[in-house]
PDB file of C-alpha atoms and ligand atoms in Angstrom:
ATOM      1  CA  MET A 510     168.356 273.408 192.070  1.00  0.00           C
ATOM      2  CA  ILE A 511     169.562 272.178 188.790  1.00  0.00           C
ATOM      3  CA  ARG A 512     168.290 274.417 186.070  1.00  0.00           C
ATOM      4  CA  LEU A 513     165.978 273.347 183.227  1.00  0.00           C
ATOM      5  CA  GLY A 514     166.659 274.329 179.610  1.00  0.00           C
ATOM      6  CA  LEU A 515     163.797 273.452 177.206  1.00  0.00           C
ATOM      7  CA  ASN A 516     164.806 272.715 173.721  1.00  0.00           C
ATOM      8  CA  ILE A 517     162.013 273.938 171.331  1.00  0.00           C
ATOM      9  CA  ASP A 518     163.375 272.712 168.011  1.00  0.00           C
ATOM     10  CA  HIS A 519     160.663 270.122 167.718  1.00  0.00           C
ATOM     11  CA  VAL A 520     157.906 272.823 167.802  1.00  0.00           C
ATOM     12  CA  ALA A 521     159.542 274.310 164.767  1.00  0.00           C
ATOM     13  CA  THR A 522     159.950 270.903 163.061  1.00  0.00           C
ATOM     14  CA  LEU A 523     156.148 270.400 163.345  1.00  0.00           C
ATOM     15  CA  ARG A 524     155.489 273.937 161.999  1.00  0.00           C
ATOM     16  CA  GLN A 525     157.911 273.373 159.027  1.00  0.00           C
ATOM     17  CA  ALA A 526     156.231 270.069 158.188  1.00  0.00           C
ATOM     18  CA  ARG A 527     153.235 272.107 157.011  1.00  0.00           C
ATOM     19  CA  TYR A 528     154.443 275.693 156.556  1.00  0.00           C
ATOM     20  CA  LYS A 529     157.970 275.384 155.239  1.00  0.00           C
ATOM     21  CA  HIS A 530     157.251 278.176 152.656  1.00  0.00           C
ATOM     22  CA  ALA A 531     155.354 280.432 154.997  1.00  0.00           C
ATOM     23  CA  PRO A 532     156.609 279.833 158.525  1.00  0.00           C
ATOM     24  CA  PHE A 533     155.657 283.309 159.754  1.00  0.00           C
ATOM     25  CA  SER A 534     152.294 283.658 158.248  1.00  0.00           C
ATOM     26  CA  SER A 535     149.563 284.405 160.836  1.00  0.00           C
ATOM     27  CA  PHE A 536     148.218 280.860 160.564  1.00  0.00           C
ATOM     28  CA  ALA A 537     151.531 278.995 160.799  1.00  0.00           C
ATOM     29  CA  GLU A 538     151.235 276.775 163.831  1.00  0.00           C
ATOM     30  CA  PRO A 539     152.685 275.715 166.215  1.00  0.00           C
ATOM     31  CA  SER A 540     154.722 278.709 167.098  1.00  0.00           C
ATOM     32  CA  PRO A 541     158.194 278.221 168.723  1.00  0.00           C
ATOM     33  CA  LEU A 542     157.852 281.662 170.141  1.00  0.00           C
ATOM     34  CA  GLN A 543     154.600 280.838 171.988  1.00  0.00           C
ATOM     35  CA  ALA A 544     156.234 277.649 173.237  1.00  0.00           C
ATOM     36  CA  ALA A 545     159.245 279.669 174.557  1.00  0.00           C
ATOM     37  CA  LYS A 546     156.939 282.022 176.312  1.00  0.00           C
ATOM     38  CA  ILE A 547     154.740 279.331 177.973  1.00  0.00           C
ATOM     39  CA  ALA A 548     157.870 277.302 179.008  1.00  0.00           C
ATOM     40  CA  GLN A 549     159.433 280.429 180.602  1.00  0.00           C
ATOM     41  CA  GLU A 550     156.099 281.121 182.417  1.00  0.00           C
ATOM     42  CA  ALA A 551     155.986 277.512 183.673  1.00  0.00           C
ATOM     43  CA  GLY A 552     159.392 277.917 185.162  1.00  0.00           C
ATOM     44  CA  ALA A 553     161.944 276.737 182.637  1.00  0.00           C
ATOM     45  CA  HIS A 554     165.152 278.541 183.311  1.00  0.00           C
ATOM     46  CA  SER A 555     166.396 278.693 179.798  1.00  0.00           C
ATOM     47  CA  ILE A 556     165.213 278.206 176.264  1.00  0.00           C
ATOM     48  CA  THR A 557     167.447 276.347 173.813  1.00  0.00           C
ATOM     49  CA  ALA A 558     167.017 276.599 169.993  1.00  0.00           C
ATOM     50  CA  HIS A 559     169.326 275.155 167.302  1.00  0.00           C
ATOM     51  CA  LEU A 560     169.802 277.298 164.201  1.00  0.00           C
ATOM     52  CA  ARG A 561     170.966 274.694 161.765  1.00  0.00           C
ATOM     53  CA  GLU A 562     172.872 275.462 158.524  1.00  0.00           C
ATOM     54  CA  ASP A 563     169.964 273.920 156.443  1.00  0.00           C
ATOM     55  CA  ARG A 564     167.311 275.810 158.546  1.00  0.00           C
ATOM     56  CA  ARG A 565     165.202 272.676 158.779  1.00  0.00           C
ATOM     57  CA  HIS A 566     163.366 273.750 161.894  1.00  0.00           C
ATOM     58  CA  ILE A 567     164.329 276.956 163.686  1.00  0.00           C
ATOM     59  CA  GLN A 568     164.572 279.985 161.314  1.00  0.00           C
ATOM     60  CA  ASP A 569     166.588 283.195 161.816  1.00  0.00           C
ATOM     61  CA  GLU A 570     163.385 285.032 162.513  1.00  0.00           C
ATOM     62  CA  ASP A 571     162.441 282.665 165.239  1.00  0.00           C
ATOM     63  CA  MET A 572     165.819 283.428 167.013  1.00  0.00           C
ATOM     64  CA  ARG A 573     165.207 287.105 166.827  1.00  0.00           C
ATOM     65  CA  LEU A 574     161.750 286.921 168.167  1.00  0.00           C
ATOM     66  CA  ILE A 575     162.641 284.445 170.944  1.00  0.00           C
ATOM     67  CA  ARG A 576     165.646 286.459 171.905  1.00  0.00           C
ATOM     68  CA  GLN A 577     163.333 289.337 172.667  1.00  0.00           C
ATOM     69  CA  ALA A 578     160.897 287.287 174.610  1.00  0.00           C
ATOM     70  CA  VAL A 579     163.077 285.155 176.935  1.00  0.00           C
ATOM     71  CA  LYS A 580     165.407 285.933 179.925  1.00  0.00           C
ATOM     72  CA  HIS A 581     167.885 283.201 179.068  1.00  0.00           C
ATOM     73  CA  LEU A 582     168.499 282.029 175.390  1.00  0.00           C
ATOM     74  CA  ASN A 583     170.890 279.107 174.684  1.00  0.00           C
ATOM     75  CA  MET A 584     171.602 279.001 170.938  1.00  0.00           C
ATOM     76  CA  GLU A 585     172.852 275.758 169.668  1.00  0.00           C
ATOM     77  CA  MET A 586     174.971 276.035 166.486  1.00  0.00           C
ATOM     78  CA  ALA A 587     177.807 274.556 164.466  1.00  0.00           C
ATOM     79  CA  PRO A 588     181.158 276.138 164.998  1.00  0.00           C
ATOM     80  CA  ILE A 589     181.227 277.890 161.567  1.00  0.00           C
ATOM     81  CA  SER A 590     181.725 281.488 160.565  1.00  0.00           C
ATOM     82  CA  GLU A 591     178.219 281.969 159.195  1.00  0.00           C
ATOM     83  CA  MET A 592     176.815 280.952 162.741  1.00  0.00           C
ATOM     84  CA  VAL A 593     179.302 282.995 164.565  1.00  0.00           C
ATOM     85  CA  GLU A 594     178.066 286.082 162.709  1.00  0.00           C
ATOM     86  CA  LYS A 595     174.475 285.124 163.378  1.00  0.00           C
ATOM     87  CA  ALA A 596     175.173 284.662 167.104  1.00  0.00           C
ATOM     88  CA  ILE A 597     176.861 287.907 167.487  1.00  0.00           C
ATOM     89  CA  GLU A 598     173.813 289.556 165.710  1.00  0.00           C
ATOM     90  CA  ILE A 599     171.177 287.583 167.844  1.00  0.00           C
ATOM     91  CA  LYS A 600     173.105 287.911 171.203  1.00  0.00           C
ATOM     92  CA  PRO A 601     172.046 284.833 172.924  1.00  0.00           C
ATOM     93  CA  ASP A 602     173.181 284.567 176.569  1.00  0.00           C
ATOM     94  CA  GLU A 603     174.832 281.269 175.789  1.00  0.00           C
ATOM     95  CA  VAL A 604     176.001 279.292 172.693  1.00  0.00           C
ATOM     96  CA  CYS A 605     176.338 275.650 172.728  1.00  0.00           C
ATOM     97  CA  LEU A 606     178.573 274.543 169.931  1.00  0.00           C
ATOM     98  CA  VAL A 607     177.536 271.208 168.371  1.00  0.00           C
ATOM     99  CA  PRO A 608     178.754 269.028 165.530  1.00  0.00           C
ATOM    100  CA  GLU A 609     176.294 269.153 162.713  1.00  0.00           C
ATOM    101  CA  LYS A 610     175.763 266.623 159.850  1.00  0.00           C
ATOM    102  CA  ARG A 611     173.146 267.280 157.291  1.00  0.00           C
ATOM    103  CA  GLU A 612     171.834 263.702 157.264  1.00  0.00           C
ATOM    104  CA  GLU A 613     171.265 263.429 160.957  1.00  0.00           C
ATOM    105  CA  ILE A 614     167.898 263.833 162.443  1.00  0.00           C
ATOM    106  CA  THR A 615     169.069 265.348 165.590  1.00  0.00           C
ATOM    107  CA  THR A 616     172.632 266.073 167.020  1.00  0.00           C
ATOM    108  CA  GLU A 617     174.506 262.687 167.115  1.00  0.00           C
ATOM    109  CA  GLY A 618     177.644 262.562 169.116  1.00  0.00           C
ATOM    110  CA  GLY A 619     179.741 265.298 170.763  1.00  0.00           C
ATOM    111  CA  LEU A 620     182.306 267.582 169.161  1.00  0.00           C
ATOM    112  CA  ASP A 621     185.784 266.208 168.443  1.00  0.00           C
ATOM    113  CA  VAL A 622     187.413 269.038 170.335  1.00  0.00           C
ATOM    114  CA  SER A 623     190.888 267.522 170.604  1.00  0.00           C
ATOM    115  CA  ARG A 624     191.108 267.239 166.866  1.00  0.00           C
ATOM    116  CA  ASN A 625     189.613 270.725 166.154  1.00  0.00           C
ATOM    117  CA  GLU A 626     191.104 272.631 169.047  1.00  0.00           C
ATOM    118  CA  SER A 627     192.594 275.643 167.242  1.00  0.00           C
ATOM    119  CA  THR A 628     189.374 276.229 165.112  1.00  0.00           C
ATOM    120  CA  LEU A 629     187.179 275.919 168.228  1.00  0.00           C
ATOM    121  CA  ARG A 630     189.556 278.233 170.203  1.00  0.00           C
ATOM    122  CA  LYS A 631     189.087 280.944 167.573  1.00  0.00           C
ATOM    123  CA  VAL A 632     185.222 280.489 167.565  1.00  0.00           C
ATOM    124  CA  VAL A 633     185.095 280.501 171.458  1.00  0.00           C
ATOM    125  CA  GLN A 634     187.196 283.619 171.530  1.00  0.00           C
ATOM    126  CA  GLU A 635     185.008 285.504 169.019  1.00  0.00           C
ATOM    127  CA  LEU A 636     181.850 284.593 170.892  1.00  0.00           C
ATOM    128  CA  SER A 637     183.273 285.336 174.289  1.00  0.00           C
ATOM    129  CA  GLN A 638     184.470 288.719 173.139  1.00  0.00           C
ATOM    130  CA  ALA A 639     180.733 289.388 172.163  1.00  0.00           C
ATOM    131  CA  GLY A 640     179.842 288.648 175.831  1.00  0.00           C
ATOM    132  CA  ILE A 641     178.440 285.244 175.137  1.00  0.00           C
ATOM    133  CA  THR A 642     178.969 282.200 177.425  1.00  0.00           C
ATOM    134  CA  VAL A 643     180.210 279.368 175.414  1.00  0.00           C
ATOM    135  CA  SER A 644     179.486 275.767 175.970  1.00  0.00           C
ATOM    136  CA  LEU A 645     180.987 272.707 174.060  1.00  0.00           C
ATOM    137  CA  PHE A 646     178.810 269.668 173.651  1.00  0.00           C
ATOM    138  CA  ILE A 647     181.026 266.729 174.203  1.00  0.00           C
ATOM    139  CA  ASP A 648     180.874 263.016 174.959  1.00  0.00           C
ATOM    140  CA  PRO A 649     181.861 261.986 178.484  1.00  0.00           C
ATOM    141  CA  ASP A 650     185.512 261.595 177.656  1.00  0.00           C
ATOM    142  CA  PRO A 651     188.262 263.289 179.663  1.00  0.00           C
ATOM    143  CA  ILE A 652     190.435 263.874 176.611  1.00  0.00           C
ATOM    144  CA  GLN A 653     187.660 265.973 174.969  1.00  0.00           C
ATOM    145  CA  LEU A 654     186.987 267.689 178.287  1.00  0.00           C
ATOM    146  CA  LYS A 655     190.670 268.764 178.791  1.00  0.00           C
ATOM    147  CA  ALA A 656     190.674 269.939 175.129  1.00  0.00           C
ATOM    148  CA  ALA A 657     187.541 271.948 175.797  1.00  0.00           C
ATOM    149  CA  LYS A 658     189.344 273.762 178.672  1.00  0.00           C
ATOM    150  CA  GLN A 659     192.194 274.584 176.240  1.00  0.00           C
ATOM    151  CA  THR A 660     189.759 276.409 173.912  1.00  0.00           C
ATOM    152  CA  GLY A 661     188.746 278.857 176.624  1.00  0.00           C
ATOM    153  CA  ALA A 662     185.112 277.662 176.787  1.00  0.00           C
ATOM    154  CA  HIS A 663     183.231 278.403 180.015  1.00  0.00           C
ATOM    155  CA  CYS A 664     181.139 275.355 180.024  1.00  0.00           C
ATOM    156  CA  ILE A 665     180.708 271.757 178.798  1.00  0.00           C
ATOM    157  CA  GLU A 666     177.439 269.965 177.951  1.00  0.00           C
ATOM    158  CA  LEU A 667     177.855 266.368 178.458  1.00  0.00           C
ATOM    159  CA  HIS A 668     176.210 264.193 175.889  1.00  0.00           C
ATOM    160  CA  THR A 669     173.810 261.882 177.619  1.00  0.00           C
ATOM    161  CA  GLY A 670     172.677 260.078 174.476  1.00  0.00           C
ATOM    162  CA  GLN A 671     174.486 256.763 175.306  1.00  0.00           C
ATOM    163  CA  TYR A 672     173.355 256.878 178.791  1.00  0.00           C
ATOM    164  CA  ALA A 673     169.773 257.307 177.595  1.00  0.00           C
ATOM    165  CA  LEU A 674     170.075 254.478 175.169  1.00  0.00           C
ATOM    166  CA  ALA A 675     171.512 252.034 177.645  1.00  0.00           C
ATOM    167  CA  THR A 676     169.004 249.502 178.813  1.00  0.00           C
ATOM    168  CA  GLU A 677     171.099 246.956 180.849  1.00  0.00           C
ATOM    169  CA  GLN A 678     171.867 248.016 184.439  1.00  0.00           C
ATOM    170  CA  LYS A 679     175.597 247.321 183.815  1.00  0.00           C
ATOM    171  CA  ARG A 680     175.715 249.644 180.730  1.00  0.00           C
ATOM    172  CA  ILE A 681     173.738 252.352 182.594  1.00  0.00           C
ATOM    173  CA  GLU A 682     176.310 252.212 185.530  1.00  0.00           C
ATOM    174  CA  GLU A 683     179.163 252.319 183.060  1.00  0.00           C
ATOM    175  CA  GLU A 684     177.868 255.409 181.455  1.00  0.00           C
ATOM    176  CA  ILE A 685     177.139 257.036 184.769  1.00  0.00           C
ATOM    177  CA  GLU A 686     180.686 256.386 185.879  1.00  0.00           C
ATOM    178  CA  LYS A 687     182.018 258.239 182.818  1.00  0.00           C
ATOM    179  CA  HIS A 688     179.758 261.190 183.423  1.00  0.00           C
ATOM    180  CA  LYS A 689     180.693 261.312 187.056  1.00  0.00           C
ATOM    181  CA  LEU A 690     184.413 261.298 186.252  1.00  0.00           C
ATOM    182  CA  CYS A 691     183.899 264.158 183.794  1.00  0.00           C
ATOM    183  CA  ALA A 692     181.902 266.115 186.219  1.00  0.00           C
ATOM    184  CA  TYR A 693     184.619 265.930 188.858  1.00  0.00           C
ATOM    185  CA  LEU A 694     187.302 266.841 186.250  1.00  0.00           C
ATOM    186  CA  ALA A 695     185.146 269.663 184.979  1.00  0.00           C
ATOM    187  CA  LYS A 696     184.868 270.982 188.532  1.00  0.00           C
ATOM    188  CA  ASP A 697     188.705 270.809 188.940  1.00  0.00           C
ATOM    189  CA  LEU A 698     189.095 272.668 185.620  1.00  0.00           C
ATOM    190  CA  ASN A 699     186.576 275.284 186.618  1.00  0.00           C
ATOM    191  CA  LEU A 700     184.119 274.495 183.851  1.00  0.00           C
ATOM    192  CA  GLN A 701     180.359 274.648 184.311  1.00  0.00           C
ATOM    193  CA  VAL A 702     178.711 271.243 183.758  1.00  0.00           C
ATOM    194  CA  ASN A 703     175.478 270.935 181.692  1.00  0.00           C
ATOM    195  CA  ALA A 704     174.006 267.851 180.258  1.00  0.00           C
ATOM    196  CA  GLY A 705     171.587 266.740 177.676  1.00  0.00           C
ATOM    197  CA  HIS A 706     170.285 264.601 174.874  1.00  0.00           C
ATOM    198  CA  GLY A 707     167.774 261.785 175.358  1.00  0.00           C
ATOM    199  CA  LEU A 708     167.024 262.665 179.052  1.00  0.00           C
ATOM    200  CA  ASN A 709     163.448 262.007 179.863  1.00  0.00           C
ATOM    201  CA  TYR A 710     160.893 261.569 182.712  1.00  0.00           C
ATOM    202  CA  ASN A 711     162.148 258.037 183.360  1.00  0.00           C
ATOM    203  CA  ASN A 712     165.933 258.312 183.204  1.00  0.00           C
ATOM    204  CA  LEU A 713     166.468 261.856 184.624  1.00  0.00           C
ATOM    205  CA  ALA A 714     166.270 260.970 188.350  1.00  0.00           C
ATOM    206  CA  THR A 715     169.085 258.401 188.212  1.00  0.00           C
ATOM    207  CA  TYR A 716     171.291 260.732 186.230  1.00  0.00           C
ATOM    208  CA  ILE A 717     170.933 263.816 188.413  1.00  0.00           C
ATOM    209  CA  ARG A 718     171.231 261.772 191.600  1.00  0.00           C
ATOM    210  CA  SER A 719     174.506 260.204 190.428  1.00  0.00           C
ATOM    211  CA  VAL A 720     176.264 263.004 188.529  1.00  0.00           C
ATOM    212  CA  PRO A 721     177.561 265.931 190.735  1.00  0.00           C
ATOM    213  CA  PHE A 722     177.900 269.642 189.978  1.00  0.00           C
ATOM    214  CA  LEU A 723     175.190 269.818 187.296  1.00  0.00           C
ATOM    215  CA  HIS A 724     174.172 273.315 186.449  1.00  0.00           C
ATOM    216  CA  THR A 725     171.654 272.901 183.641  1.00  0.00           C
ATOM    217  CA  VAL A 726     169.997 269.912 181.914  1.00  0.00           C
ATOM    218  CA  ASN A 727     168.715 270.601 178.333  1.00  0.00           C
ATOM    219  CA  ILE A 728     165.711 268.538 177.402  1.00  0.00           C
ATOM    220  CA  GLY A 729     163.593 268.711 174.248  1.00  0.00           C
ATOM    221  CA  HIS A 730     161.984 265.608 172.875  1.00  0.00           C
ATOM    222  CA  ALA A 731     160.508 264.222 176.154  1.00  0.00           C
ATOM    223  CA  ILE A 732     158.896 267.503 177.170  1.00  0.00           C
ATOM    224  CA  ILE A 733     157.517 268.348 173.778  1.00  0.00           C
ATOM    225  CA  SER A 734     156.075 264.810 173.493  1.00  0.00           C
ATOM    226  CA  GLU A 735     154.447 265.020 176.914  1.00  0.00           C
ATOM    227  CA  ALA A 736     153.014 268.353 176.057  1.00  0.00           C
ATOM    228  CA  LEU A 737     151.003 266.766 173.207  1.00  0.00           C
ATOM    229  CA  PHE A 738     148.963 265.142 175.933  1.00  0.00           C
ATOM    230  CA  SER A 739     149.182 267.263 178.914  1.00  0.00           C
ATOM    231  CA  GLY A 740     149.946 270.693 177.542  1.00  0.00           C
ATOM    232  CA  LEU A 741     153.366 272.352 177.535  1.00  0.00           C
ATOM    233  CA  LYS A 742     152.954 274.221 180.913  1.00  0.00           C
ATOM    234  CA  ASN A 743     152.216 270.820 182.701  1.00  0.00           C
ATOM    235  CA  ALA A 744     154.978 269.104 180.770  1.00  0.00           C
ATOM    236  CA  VAL A 745     157.545 271.636 181.836  1.00  0.00           C
ATOM    237  CA  ARG A 746     156.261 271.633 185.534  1.00  0.00           C
ATOM    238  CA  LYS A 747     156.427 267.871 185.639  1.00  0.00           C
ATOM    239  CA  MET A 748     160.175 267.941 184.660  1.00  0.00           C
ATOM    240  CA  LEU A 749     160.869 270.768 187.131  1.00  0.00           C
ATOM    241  CA  GLN A 750     159.292 268.720 189.864  1.00  0.00           C
ATOM    242  CA  LEU A 751     161.740 265.919 189.160  1.00  0.00           C
ATOM    243  CA  LEU A 752     164.572 268.386 189.399  1.00  0.00           C
ATOM    244  CA  GLU A 753     163.229 269.812 192.639  1.00  0.00           C
ATOM    245  CA  LYS A 754     162.983 266.441 194.263  1.00  0.00           C
ATOM    246  CA  GLN A 755     166.704 265.845 194.089  1.00  0.00           C
TER     247      GLN A 755
HETATM  248  N1  PXP B 697     171.489 269.172 174.066  1.00  0.00           N
HETATM  249  C1  PXP B 697     171.982 269.202 172.849  1.00  0.00           C
HETATM  250  C2  PXP B 697     173.342 269.700 172.517  1.00  0.00           C
HETATM  251  C3  PXP B 697     171.174 268.786 171.784  1.00  0.00           C
HETATM  252  O1  PXP B 697     171.706 268.729 170.455  1.00  0.00           O
HETATM  253  C4  PXP B 697     169.902 268.267 171.950  1.00  0.00           C
HETATM  254  C5  PXP B 697     169.006 267.824 170.834  1.00  0.00           C
HETATM  255  O2  PXP B 697     168.763 268.691 169.960  1.00  0.00           O
HETATM  256  C6  PXP B 697     169.386 268.269 173.314  1.00  0.00           C
HETATM  257  C7  PXP B 697     170.320 268.704 174.287  1.00  0.00           C
HETATM  258  C8  PXP B 697     168.068 267.821 173.671  1.00  0.00           C
HETATM  259  O3  PXP B 697     167.974 266.396 173.422  1.00  0.00           O
HETATM  260  P1  PXP B 697     166.471 265.750 173.498  1.00  0.00           P
HETATM  261  O4  PXP B 697     165.593 266.418 172.518  1.00  0.00           O
HETATM  262  O5  PXP B 697     166.772 264.329 173.145  1.00  0.00           O
HETATM  263  O6  PXP B 697     165.995 266.041 174.888  1.00  0.00           O
END
C-alpha cells in the first residue's frame, strides 16, 4: 500500500493566527502535536512538518515535541546551513528539501537541482551522515531527476501542484505522463518516489492509479480542511481508504 504522510503545517498556521506570541501557552489551540498524535493513531504512516526560516507556522519546539511523539517524522526545510543544523539536532527520519521564498503562501515549484547541484550535494551528504533519509522536492522533469541522483539523495518527491491545478482532461493526461516518465526513471536510478502538493480526495485516485512505484504521498491542505467538518481521525481514515482501494 502507498503510505500516507500528513502535513500538519496548517494546524500551526491556525494556532499562530491567534497565538503568535504565546504558541506554547496551555491555552494555545490547535496543537500540531495533538494533530500528529491523532493522525498517527488513525493510521497515517508519517507526519510532515515544514520548519520555515521565518517560523510562520511550525516552531522549533513543535519539531522537538513531534519528534518524540511520532514513529516517522518527515521534516521539510530549505537547503540552508541553519536548517541543516536544526535537522541534525531534531533527528527526523527523513528530510525533504524544498525551495523557500518568503512571499509564497505555501511551497511553490520544485527545487532547481541542476543549477544548485553542488550546494545540494553538500547538504544531502551532511544530512545522510547524520542518518537521515533525504528527499528532494522536484517538478516532474527528467533533468531535475537525474541531477537529484547526482546529489546522492535517496528519494524524490514529485511536485503534483500542476497536476492538481489542471482542469481539462488533456492537461491532466499531459501531467500524468510527465509523472509516469519520472517514476520509471526514478525506479531505474534506484530513487524512492514520493509525491505531494495539492492532492485531495478528488484527484488522488487517478494519480495513484496512473503513476507507478509510489512509496508515499504527502498531503496537508485537503485532510486538514476535511477535518474541520468530520474530525481529523475520520479525515485521515478517509484518505487511507482511497489509498487502500488501489
Ligand atoms: N509536499 C511538499 C513538499 C509541500 O511543500 C507540501 C505543502 O506544504 C505538501 C507536500 C502538501 O501539500 P498540500 O498541503 O497541498 O496537500
